[in-house]
PDB file of C-alpha atoms in Angstrom:
ATOM      1  CA  MET L 295     -10.652  19.442 -14.904  1.00 53.00           C
ATOM      2  CA  ALA L 296      -8.633  16.768 -16.747  1.00 60.00           C
ATOM      3  CA  THR L 297      -6.397  16.227 -13.719  1.00 65.00           C
ATOM      4  CA  ASP L 298      -9.419  15.822 -11.456  1.00 92.00           C
ATOM      5  CA  ARG L 299     -11.008  13.396 -13.926  1.00 94.00           C
ATOM      6  CA  ARG L 300      -7.772  11.395 -14.173  1.00 96.00           C
ATOM      7  CA  THR L 301      -7.590  11.192 -10.371  1.00 96.00           C
ATOM      8  CA  LEU L 302     -11.241  10.151 -10.162  1.00 97.00           C
ATOM      9  CA  LEU L 303     -10.661   7.451 -12.765  1.00 98.00           C
ATOM     10  CA  ALA L 304      -7.490   6.186 -11.053  1.00 97.00           C
ATOM     11  CA  ASP L 305      -9.254   6.091  -7.671  1.00 97.00           C
ATOM     12  CA  THR L 306     -12.181   4.260  -9.243  1.00 97.00           C
ATOM     13  CA  ALA L 307      -9.802   1.833 -10.950  1.00 98.00           C
ATOM     14  CA  ILE L 308      -8.275   1.031  -7.540  1.00 97.00           C
ATOM     15  CA  ALA L 309     -11.743   0.216  -6.211  1.00 97.00           C
ATOM     16  CA  VAL L 310     -12.638  -1.886  -9.273  1.00 98.00           C
ATOM     17  CA  LEU L 311      -9.379  -3.824  -8.981  1.00 97.00           C
ATOM     18  CA  ALA L 312      -9.911  -4.419  -5.262  1.00 96.00           C
ATOM     19  CA  ASP L 313     -13.501  -5.548  -5.772  1.00 96.00           C
ATOM     20  CA  SER L 314     -13.175  -7.490  -9.035  1.00 96.00           C
ATOM     21  CA  GLY L 315      -9.540  -8.523  -9.381  1.00 95.00           C
ATOM     22  CA  MET L 316      -7.177  -7.973 -12.288  1.00 95.00           C
ATOM     23  CA  ARG L 317      -9.489  -9.616 -14.824  1.00 95.00           C
ATOM     24  CA  GLY L 318     -12.334  -7.329 -13.756  1.00 97.00           C
ATOM     25  CA  LEU L 319     -10.291  -4.179 -14.324  1.00 97.00           C
ATOM     26  CA  THR L 320     -11.572  -2.886 -17.652  1.00 97.00           C
ATOM     27  CA  HIS L 321     -12.225   0.549 -19.069  1.00 98.00           C
ATOM     28  CA  ARG L 322     -15.959  -0.190 -19.106  1.00 97.00           C
ATOM     29  CA  ALA L 323     -15.942  -1.393 -15.505  1.00 98.00           C
ATOM     30  CA  VAL L 324     -14.248   1.835 -14.414  1.00 98.00           C
ATOM     31  CA  ASP L 325     -16.754   3.896 -16.424  1.00 98.00           C
ATOM     32  CA  ARG L 326     -19.656   2.072 -14.742  1.00 97.00           C
ATOM     33  CA  ALA L 327     -18.186   2.348 -11.243  1.00 98.00           C
ATOM     34  CA  ALA L 328     -17.456   6.063 -11.728  1.00 97.00           C
ATOM     35  CA  GLN L 329     -20.948   6.537 -13.187  1.00 96.00           C
ATOM     36  CA  LEU L 330     -19.484   8.142 -16.298  1.00 96.00           C
ATOM     37  CA  PRO L 331     -20.472   7.681 -19.935  1.00 97.00           C
ATOM     38  CA  SER L 332     -19.057   4.652 -21.702  1.00 96.00           C
ATOM     39  CA  GLY L 333     -15.723   5.489 -23.295  1.00 96.00           C
ATOM     40  CA  THR L 334     -14.673   8.089 -20.723  1.00 97.00           C
ATOM     41  CA  THR L 335     -11.907   5.998 -19.192  1.00 97.00           C
ATOM     42  CA  SER L 336     -10.508   5.005 -22.582  1.00 97.00           C
ATOM     43  CA  ALA L 337     -10.484   8.664 -23.620  1.00 97.00           C
ATOM     44  CA  TYR L 338      -8.110   9.415 -20.722  1.00 97.00           C
ATOM     45  CA  PHE L 339      -6.201   6.127 -20.667  1.00 97.00           C
ATOM     46  CA  ARG L 340      -6.115   4.663 -24.180  1.00 96.00           C
ATOM     47  CA  THR L 341      -4.755   1.250 -23.227  1.00 96.00           C
ATOM     48  CA  ARG L 342      -5.210  -1.140 -20.339  1.00 94.00           C
ATOM     49  CA  GLN L 343      -1.522  -0.652 -19.539  1.00 94.00           C
ATOM     50  CA  ALA L 344      -2.006   3.131 -19.357  1.00 96.00           C
ATOM     51  CA  LEU L 345      -4.940   2.615 -16.994  1.00 97.00           C
ATOM     52  CA  LEU L 346      -2.952   0.184 -14.863  1.00 95.00           C
ATOM     53  CA  THR L 347       0.036   2.553 -14.728  1.00 95.00           C
ATOM     54  CA  ALA L 348      -2.199   5.441 -13.632  1.00 96.00           C
ATOM     55  CA  LEU L 349      -3.781   3.207 -10.989  1.00 96.00           C
ATOM     56  CA  VAL L 350      -0.372   2.160  -9.618  1.00 94.00           C
ATOM     57  CA  ARG L 351       0.915   5.745  -9.538  1.00 94.00           C
ATOM     58  CA  ARG L 352      -2.191   6.857  -7.642  1.00 96.00           C
ATOM     59  CA  LEU L 353      -1.970   3.902  -5.271  1.00 94.00           C
ATOM     60  CA  VAL L 354       1.648   4.714  -4.425  1.00 91.00           C
ATOM     61  CA  ALA L 355       0.787   8.391  -3.922  1.00 92.00           C
ATOM     62  CA  LEU L 356      -2.055   7.508  -1.536  1.00 93.00           C
ATOM     63  CA  ASP L 357       0.139   5.057   0.385  1.00 89.00           C
ATOM     64  CA  GLN L 358       2.967   7.595   0.681  1.00 87.00           C
ATOM     65  CA  GLU L 359       0.546  10.244   1.912  1.00 88.00           C
ATOM     66  CA  GLU L 360      -0.853   7.850   4.508  1.00 86.00           C
ATOM     67  CA  LEU L 361       2.619   6.835   5.741  1.00 82.00           C
ATOM     68  CA  GLU L 362       3.844  10.443   5.864  1.00 81.00           C
ATOM     69  CA  GLU L 363       0.817  11.439   7.952  1.00 82.00           C
ATOM     70  CA  ALA L 364       1.126   8.412  10.248  1.00 79.00           C
ATOM     71  CA  GLY L 365       4.826   9.104  10.787  1.00 75.00           C
ATOM     72  CA  ALA L 366       4.194  12.784  11.454  1.00 77.00           C
ATOM     73  CA  ARG L 367       1.485  11.990  14.028  1.00 79.00           C
ATOM     74  CA  ALA L 368       3.631   9.463  15.865  1.00 73.00           C
ATOM     75  CA  PRO L 369       6.764  10.565  17.647  1.00 74.00           C
ATOM     76  CA  VAL L 370       9.750   8.226  17.592  1.00 78.00           C
ATOM     77  CA  PRO L 371       8.697   5.331  19.840  1.00 90.00           C
ATOM     78  CA  ARG L 372      10.416   5.184  23.218  1.00 90.00           C
ATOM     79  CA  SER L 373       9.882   1.466  23.727  1.00 95.00           C
ATOM     80  CA  ALA L 374       9.249  -1.758  21.866  1.00 96.00           C
ATOM     81  CA  GLU L 375       5.642  -1.566  23.096  1.00 95.00           C
ATOM     82  CA  ASP L 376       5.245   1.900  21.525  1.00 94.00           C
ATOM     83  CA  LEU L 377       6.565   0.574  18.212  1.00 94.00           C
ATOM     84  CA  THR L 378       4.320  -2.485  18.460  1.00 95.00           C
ATOM     85  CA  ALA L 379       1.286  -0.263  19.039  1.00 93.00           C
ATOM     86  CA  GLY L 380       2.174   1.926  16.064  1.00 91.00           C
ATOM     87  CA  ILE L 381       2.603  -1.061  13.767  1.00 93.00           C
ATOM     88  CA  ALA L 382      -0.664  -2.544  15.047  1.00 94.00           C
ATOM     89  CA  GLU L 383      -2.444   0.682  14.072  1.00 91.00           C
ATOM     90  CA  LEU L 384      -0.895   0.613  10.591  1.00 91.00           C
ATOM     91  CA  ILE L 385      -1.987  -3.011  10.151  1.00 94.00           C
ATOM     92  CA  ARG L 386      -5.546  -2.185  11.265  1.00 94.00           C
ATOM     93  CA  THR L 387      -5.602   0.617   8.710  1.00 92.00           C
ATOM     94  CA  ARG L 388      -4.385  -1.730   5.964  1.00 93.00           C
ATOM     95  CA  LEU L 389      -6.963  -4.432   6.801  1.00 96.00           C
ATOM     96  CA  THR L 390     -10.135  -2.343   7.101  1.00 94.00           C
ATOM     97  CA  GLY L 391     -12.199   0.024   4.968  1.00 92.00           C
ATOM     98  CA  GLU L 392     -10.443   1.886   2.178  1.00 92.00           C
ATOM     99  CA  GLY L 393      -7.095   0.645   3.497  1.00 93.00           C
ATOM    100  CA  ARG L 394      -8.220  -2.917   2.824  1.00 95.00           C
ATOM    101  CA  ARG L 395      -9.272  -2.036  -0.713  1.00 94.00           C
ATOM    102  CA  ARG L 396      -5.928  -0.365  -1.369  1.00 95.00           C
ATOM    103  CA  SER L 397      -4.083  -3.361   0.097  1.00 95.00           C
ATOM    104  CA  LEU L 398      -5.965  -5.752  -2.190  1.00 96.00           C
ATOM    105  CA  ALA L 399      -5.191  -3.534  -5.189  1.00 95.00           C
ATOM    106  CA  ARG L 400      -1.531  -3.145  -4.130  1.00 93.00           C
ATOM    107  CA  TYR L 401      -0.945  -6.894  -3.958  1.00 94.00           C
ATOM    108  CA  ALA L 402      -2.696  -7.490  -7.284  1.00 95.00           C
ATOM    109  CA  CYS L 403      -0.432  -4.843  -8.835  1.00 94.00           C
ATOM    110  CA  ALA L 404       2.643  -6.360  -7.203  1.00 92.00           C
ATOM    111  CA  VAL L 405       1.906  -9.710  -8.844  1.00 92.00           C
ATOM    112  CA  GLU L 406       1.210  -7.990 -12.185  1.00 92.00           C
ATOM    113  CA  SER L 407       4.531  -6.139 -11.910  1.00 91.00           C
ATOM    114  CA  ALA L 408       6.355  -9.456 -12.278  1.00 91.00           C
ATOM    115  CA  HIS L 409       5.329  -9.252 -15.946  1.00 91.00           C
ATOM    116  CA  HIS L 410       5.587  -5.481 -16.329  1.00 90.00           C
ATOM    117  CA  PRO L 411       8.890  -4.010 -15.112  1.00 88.00           C
ATOM    118  CA  GLU L 412       7.589  -0.455 -15.560  1.00 87.00           C
ATOM    119  CA  LEU L 413       5.060  -1.145 -12.793  1.00 89.00           C
ATOM    120  CA  ARG L 414       7.758  -2.645 -10.595  1.00 86.00           C
ATOM    121  CA  GLU L 415       9.705   0.609 -10.815  1.00 85.00           C
ATOM    122  CA  ILE L 416       6.681   2.560  -9.573  1.00 86.00           C
ATOM    123  CA  LEU L 417       6.012   0.092  -6.746  1.00 85.00           C
ATOM    124  CA  VAL L 418       9.551   0.174  -5.311  1.00 81.00           C
ATOM    125  CA  PRO L 419       9.255   0.998  -1.580  1.00 75.00           C
ATOM    126  CA  ARG L 420      10.038   4.624  -0.926  1.00 76.00           C
ATOM    127  CA  ASP L 421      11.353   6.458   2.055  1.00 80.00           C
ATOM    128  CA  ASN L 422       8.647   8.160   4.086  1.00 80.00           C
ATOM    129  CA  GLN L 423       8.121   9.495   7.577  1.00 83.00           C
ATOM    130  CA  GLY L 424       6.688   6.197   8.830  1.00 83.00           C
ATOM    131  CA  ARG L 425       9.789   4.308   7.694  1.00 87.00           C
ATOM    132  CA  ARG L 426      12.050   7.017   9.158  1.00 88.00           C
ATOM    133  CA  VAL L 427      10.316   6.683  12.557  1.00 89.00           C
ATOM    134  CA  VAL L 428      10.965   2.929  12.626  1.00 92.00           C
ATOM    135  CA  ARG L 429      14.584   3.402  11.500  1.00 93.00           C
ATOM    136  CA  ALA L 430      15.176   6.120  14.133  1.00 92.00           C
ATOM    137  CA  PHE L 431      13.787   3.875  16.878  1.00 94.00           C
ATOM    138  CA  LEU L 432      15.986   0.936  15.863  1.00 96.00           C
ATOM    139  CA  ALA L 433      19.042   3.205  15.624  1.00 95.00           C
ATOM    140  CA  ALA L 434      18.307   4.658  19.074  1.00 94.00           C
ATOM    141  CA  GLN L 435      18.204   1.099  20.433  1.00 95.00           C
ATOM    142  CA  GLY L 436      21.705   0.467  19.075  1.00 95.00           C
ATOM    143  CA  VAL L 437      20.641  -2.024  16.414  1.00 96.00           C
ATOM    144  CA  ALA L 438      23.395  -2.759  13.916  1.00 93.00           C
ATOM    145  CA  ASP L 439      22.370  -1.650  10.414  1.00 95.00           C
ATOM    146  CA  PRO L 440      19.020  -0.080  11.332  1.00 96.00           C
ATOM    147  CA  GLU L 441      18.210   0.505   7.642  1.00 95.00           C
ATOM    148  CA  ALA L 442      18.382  -3.206   6.790  1.00 95.00           C
ATOM    149  CA  ARG L 443      16.448  -4.136   9.949  1.00 96.00           C
ATOM    150  CA  THR L 444      13.778  -1.564   9.099  1.00 95.00           C
ATOM    151  CA  VAL L 445      13.348  -3.063   5.645  1.00 93.00           C
ATOM    152  CA  THR L 446      13.138  -6.581   7.086  1.00 95.00           C
ATOM    153  CA  LEU L 447      10.655  -5.590   9.804  1.00 96.00           C
ATOM    154  CA  LEU L 448       8.377  -3.703   7.428  1.00 94.00           C
ATOM    155  CA  THR L 449       8.558  -6.515   4.862  1.00 93.00           C
ATOM    156  CA  CYS L 450       7.430  -8.948   7.563  1.00 96.00           C
ATOM    157  CA  VAL L 451       4.587  -6.593   8.519  1.00 95.00           C
ATOM    158  CA  ASP L 452       3.611  -6.470   4.851  1.00 93.00           C
ATOM    159  CA  GLY L 453       3.603 -10.271   4.816  1.00 95.00           C
ATOM    160  CA  LEU L 454       1.245 -10.394   7.798  1.00 96.00           C
ATOM    161  CA  VAL L 455      -1.139  -8.006   6.061  1.00 96.00           C
ATOM    162  CA  PHE L 456      -1.030 -10.105   2.892  1.00 96.00           C
ATOM    163  CA  ASP L 457      -1.645 -13.311   4.851  1.00 96.00           C
ATOM    164  CA  ARG L 458      -4.691 -11.889   6.635  1.00 96.00           C
ATOM    165  CA  LEU L 459      -6.137 -10.496   3.402  1.00 95.00           C
ATOM    166  CA  VAL L 460      -5.862 -13.935   1.822  1.00 94.00           C
ATOM    167  CA  HIS L 461      -6.745 -16.131   4.798  1.00 95.00           C
ATOM    168  CA  GLY L 462      -8.860 -13.776   6.905  1.00 94.00           C
ATOM    169  CA  GLY L 463      -8.553 -12.889  10.539  1.00 92.00           C
ATOM    170  CA  SER L 464      -6.605 -10.188  12.257  1.00 92.00           C
ATOM    171  CA  VAL L 465      -2.997  -9.838  13.290  1.00 94.00           C
ATOM    172  CA  ARG L 466      -2.459 -10.609  16.955  1.00 94.00           C
ATOM    173  CA  GLU L 467      -0.374  -8.206  18.984  1.00 94.00           C
ATOM    174  CA  GLU L 468       1.913 -11.080  20.007  1.00 96.00           C
ATOM    175  CA  GLU L 469       2.851 -11.565  16.351  1.00 96.00           C
ATOM    176  CA  ILE L 470       3.826  -7.919  16.014  1.00 97.00           C
ATOM    177  CA  ARG L 471       5.647  -8.016  19.323  1.00 97.00           C
ATOM    178  CA  GLY L 472       7.661 -10.995  18.052  1.00 96.00           C
ATOM    179  CA  LEU L 473       8.640  -9.147  14.866  1.00 96.00           C
ATOM    180  CA  VAL L 474       9.727  -6.093  16.837  1.00 97.00           C
ATOM    181  CA  ALA L 475      11.742  -8.271  19.225  1.00 96.00           C
ATOM    182  CA  ALA L 476      13.458  -9.962  16.276  1.00 95.00           C
ATOM    183  CA  ALA L 477      14.337  -6.575  14.772  1.00 95.00           C
ATOM    184  CA  LEU L 478      15.895  -5.532  18.070  1.00 95.00           C
ATOM    185  CA  ARG L 479      18.072  -8.659  18.364  1.00 89.00           C
TER     186      ARG L 479
END
């Protein structure tokens, strides 16, 4: 039961952070959002840092799960258009619904990690099936150093998501197409 409660609290903390920002992330706010008695969150996570660390670990686990599933569903793209379509789907996922909430929480945690190296270590990008699909496509196209190009491409995609979260709007397919073309050069 404790593991389930910890997961519930971490998931709720992600939602509170996404909805209220870093200043709104408190033990009491998580208790209220989870509809649990006051003091429940602090019983599981004694300090704000412990709560934040649990939130970041859960966020990374959810992101990794999502990227593993997306990579498993999508075969290695056969063309730049296939890769563009796959990236467009990932971006849509990151900008809508629960994906949007997780993106907002992820970026708030990334900024916070500048002051807390232990969070930075958790947030380090990890290998996953989605990343391996992109790397395999670039390698199959004969791109020199497909690993570095994969990192650059996915960092640019991340930047587009961040920009649209902050400024609104959606990512146009031409923008993605341009990033893919640059990765192939």
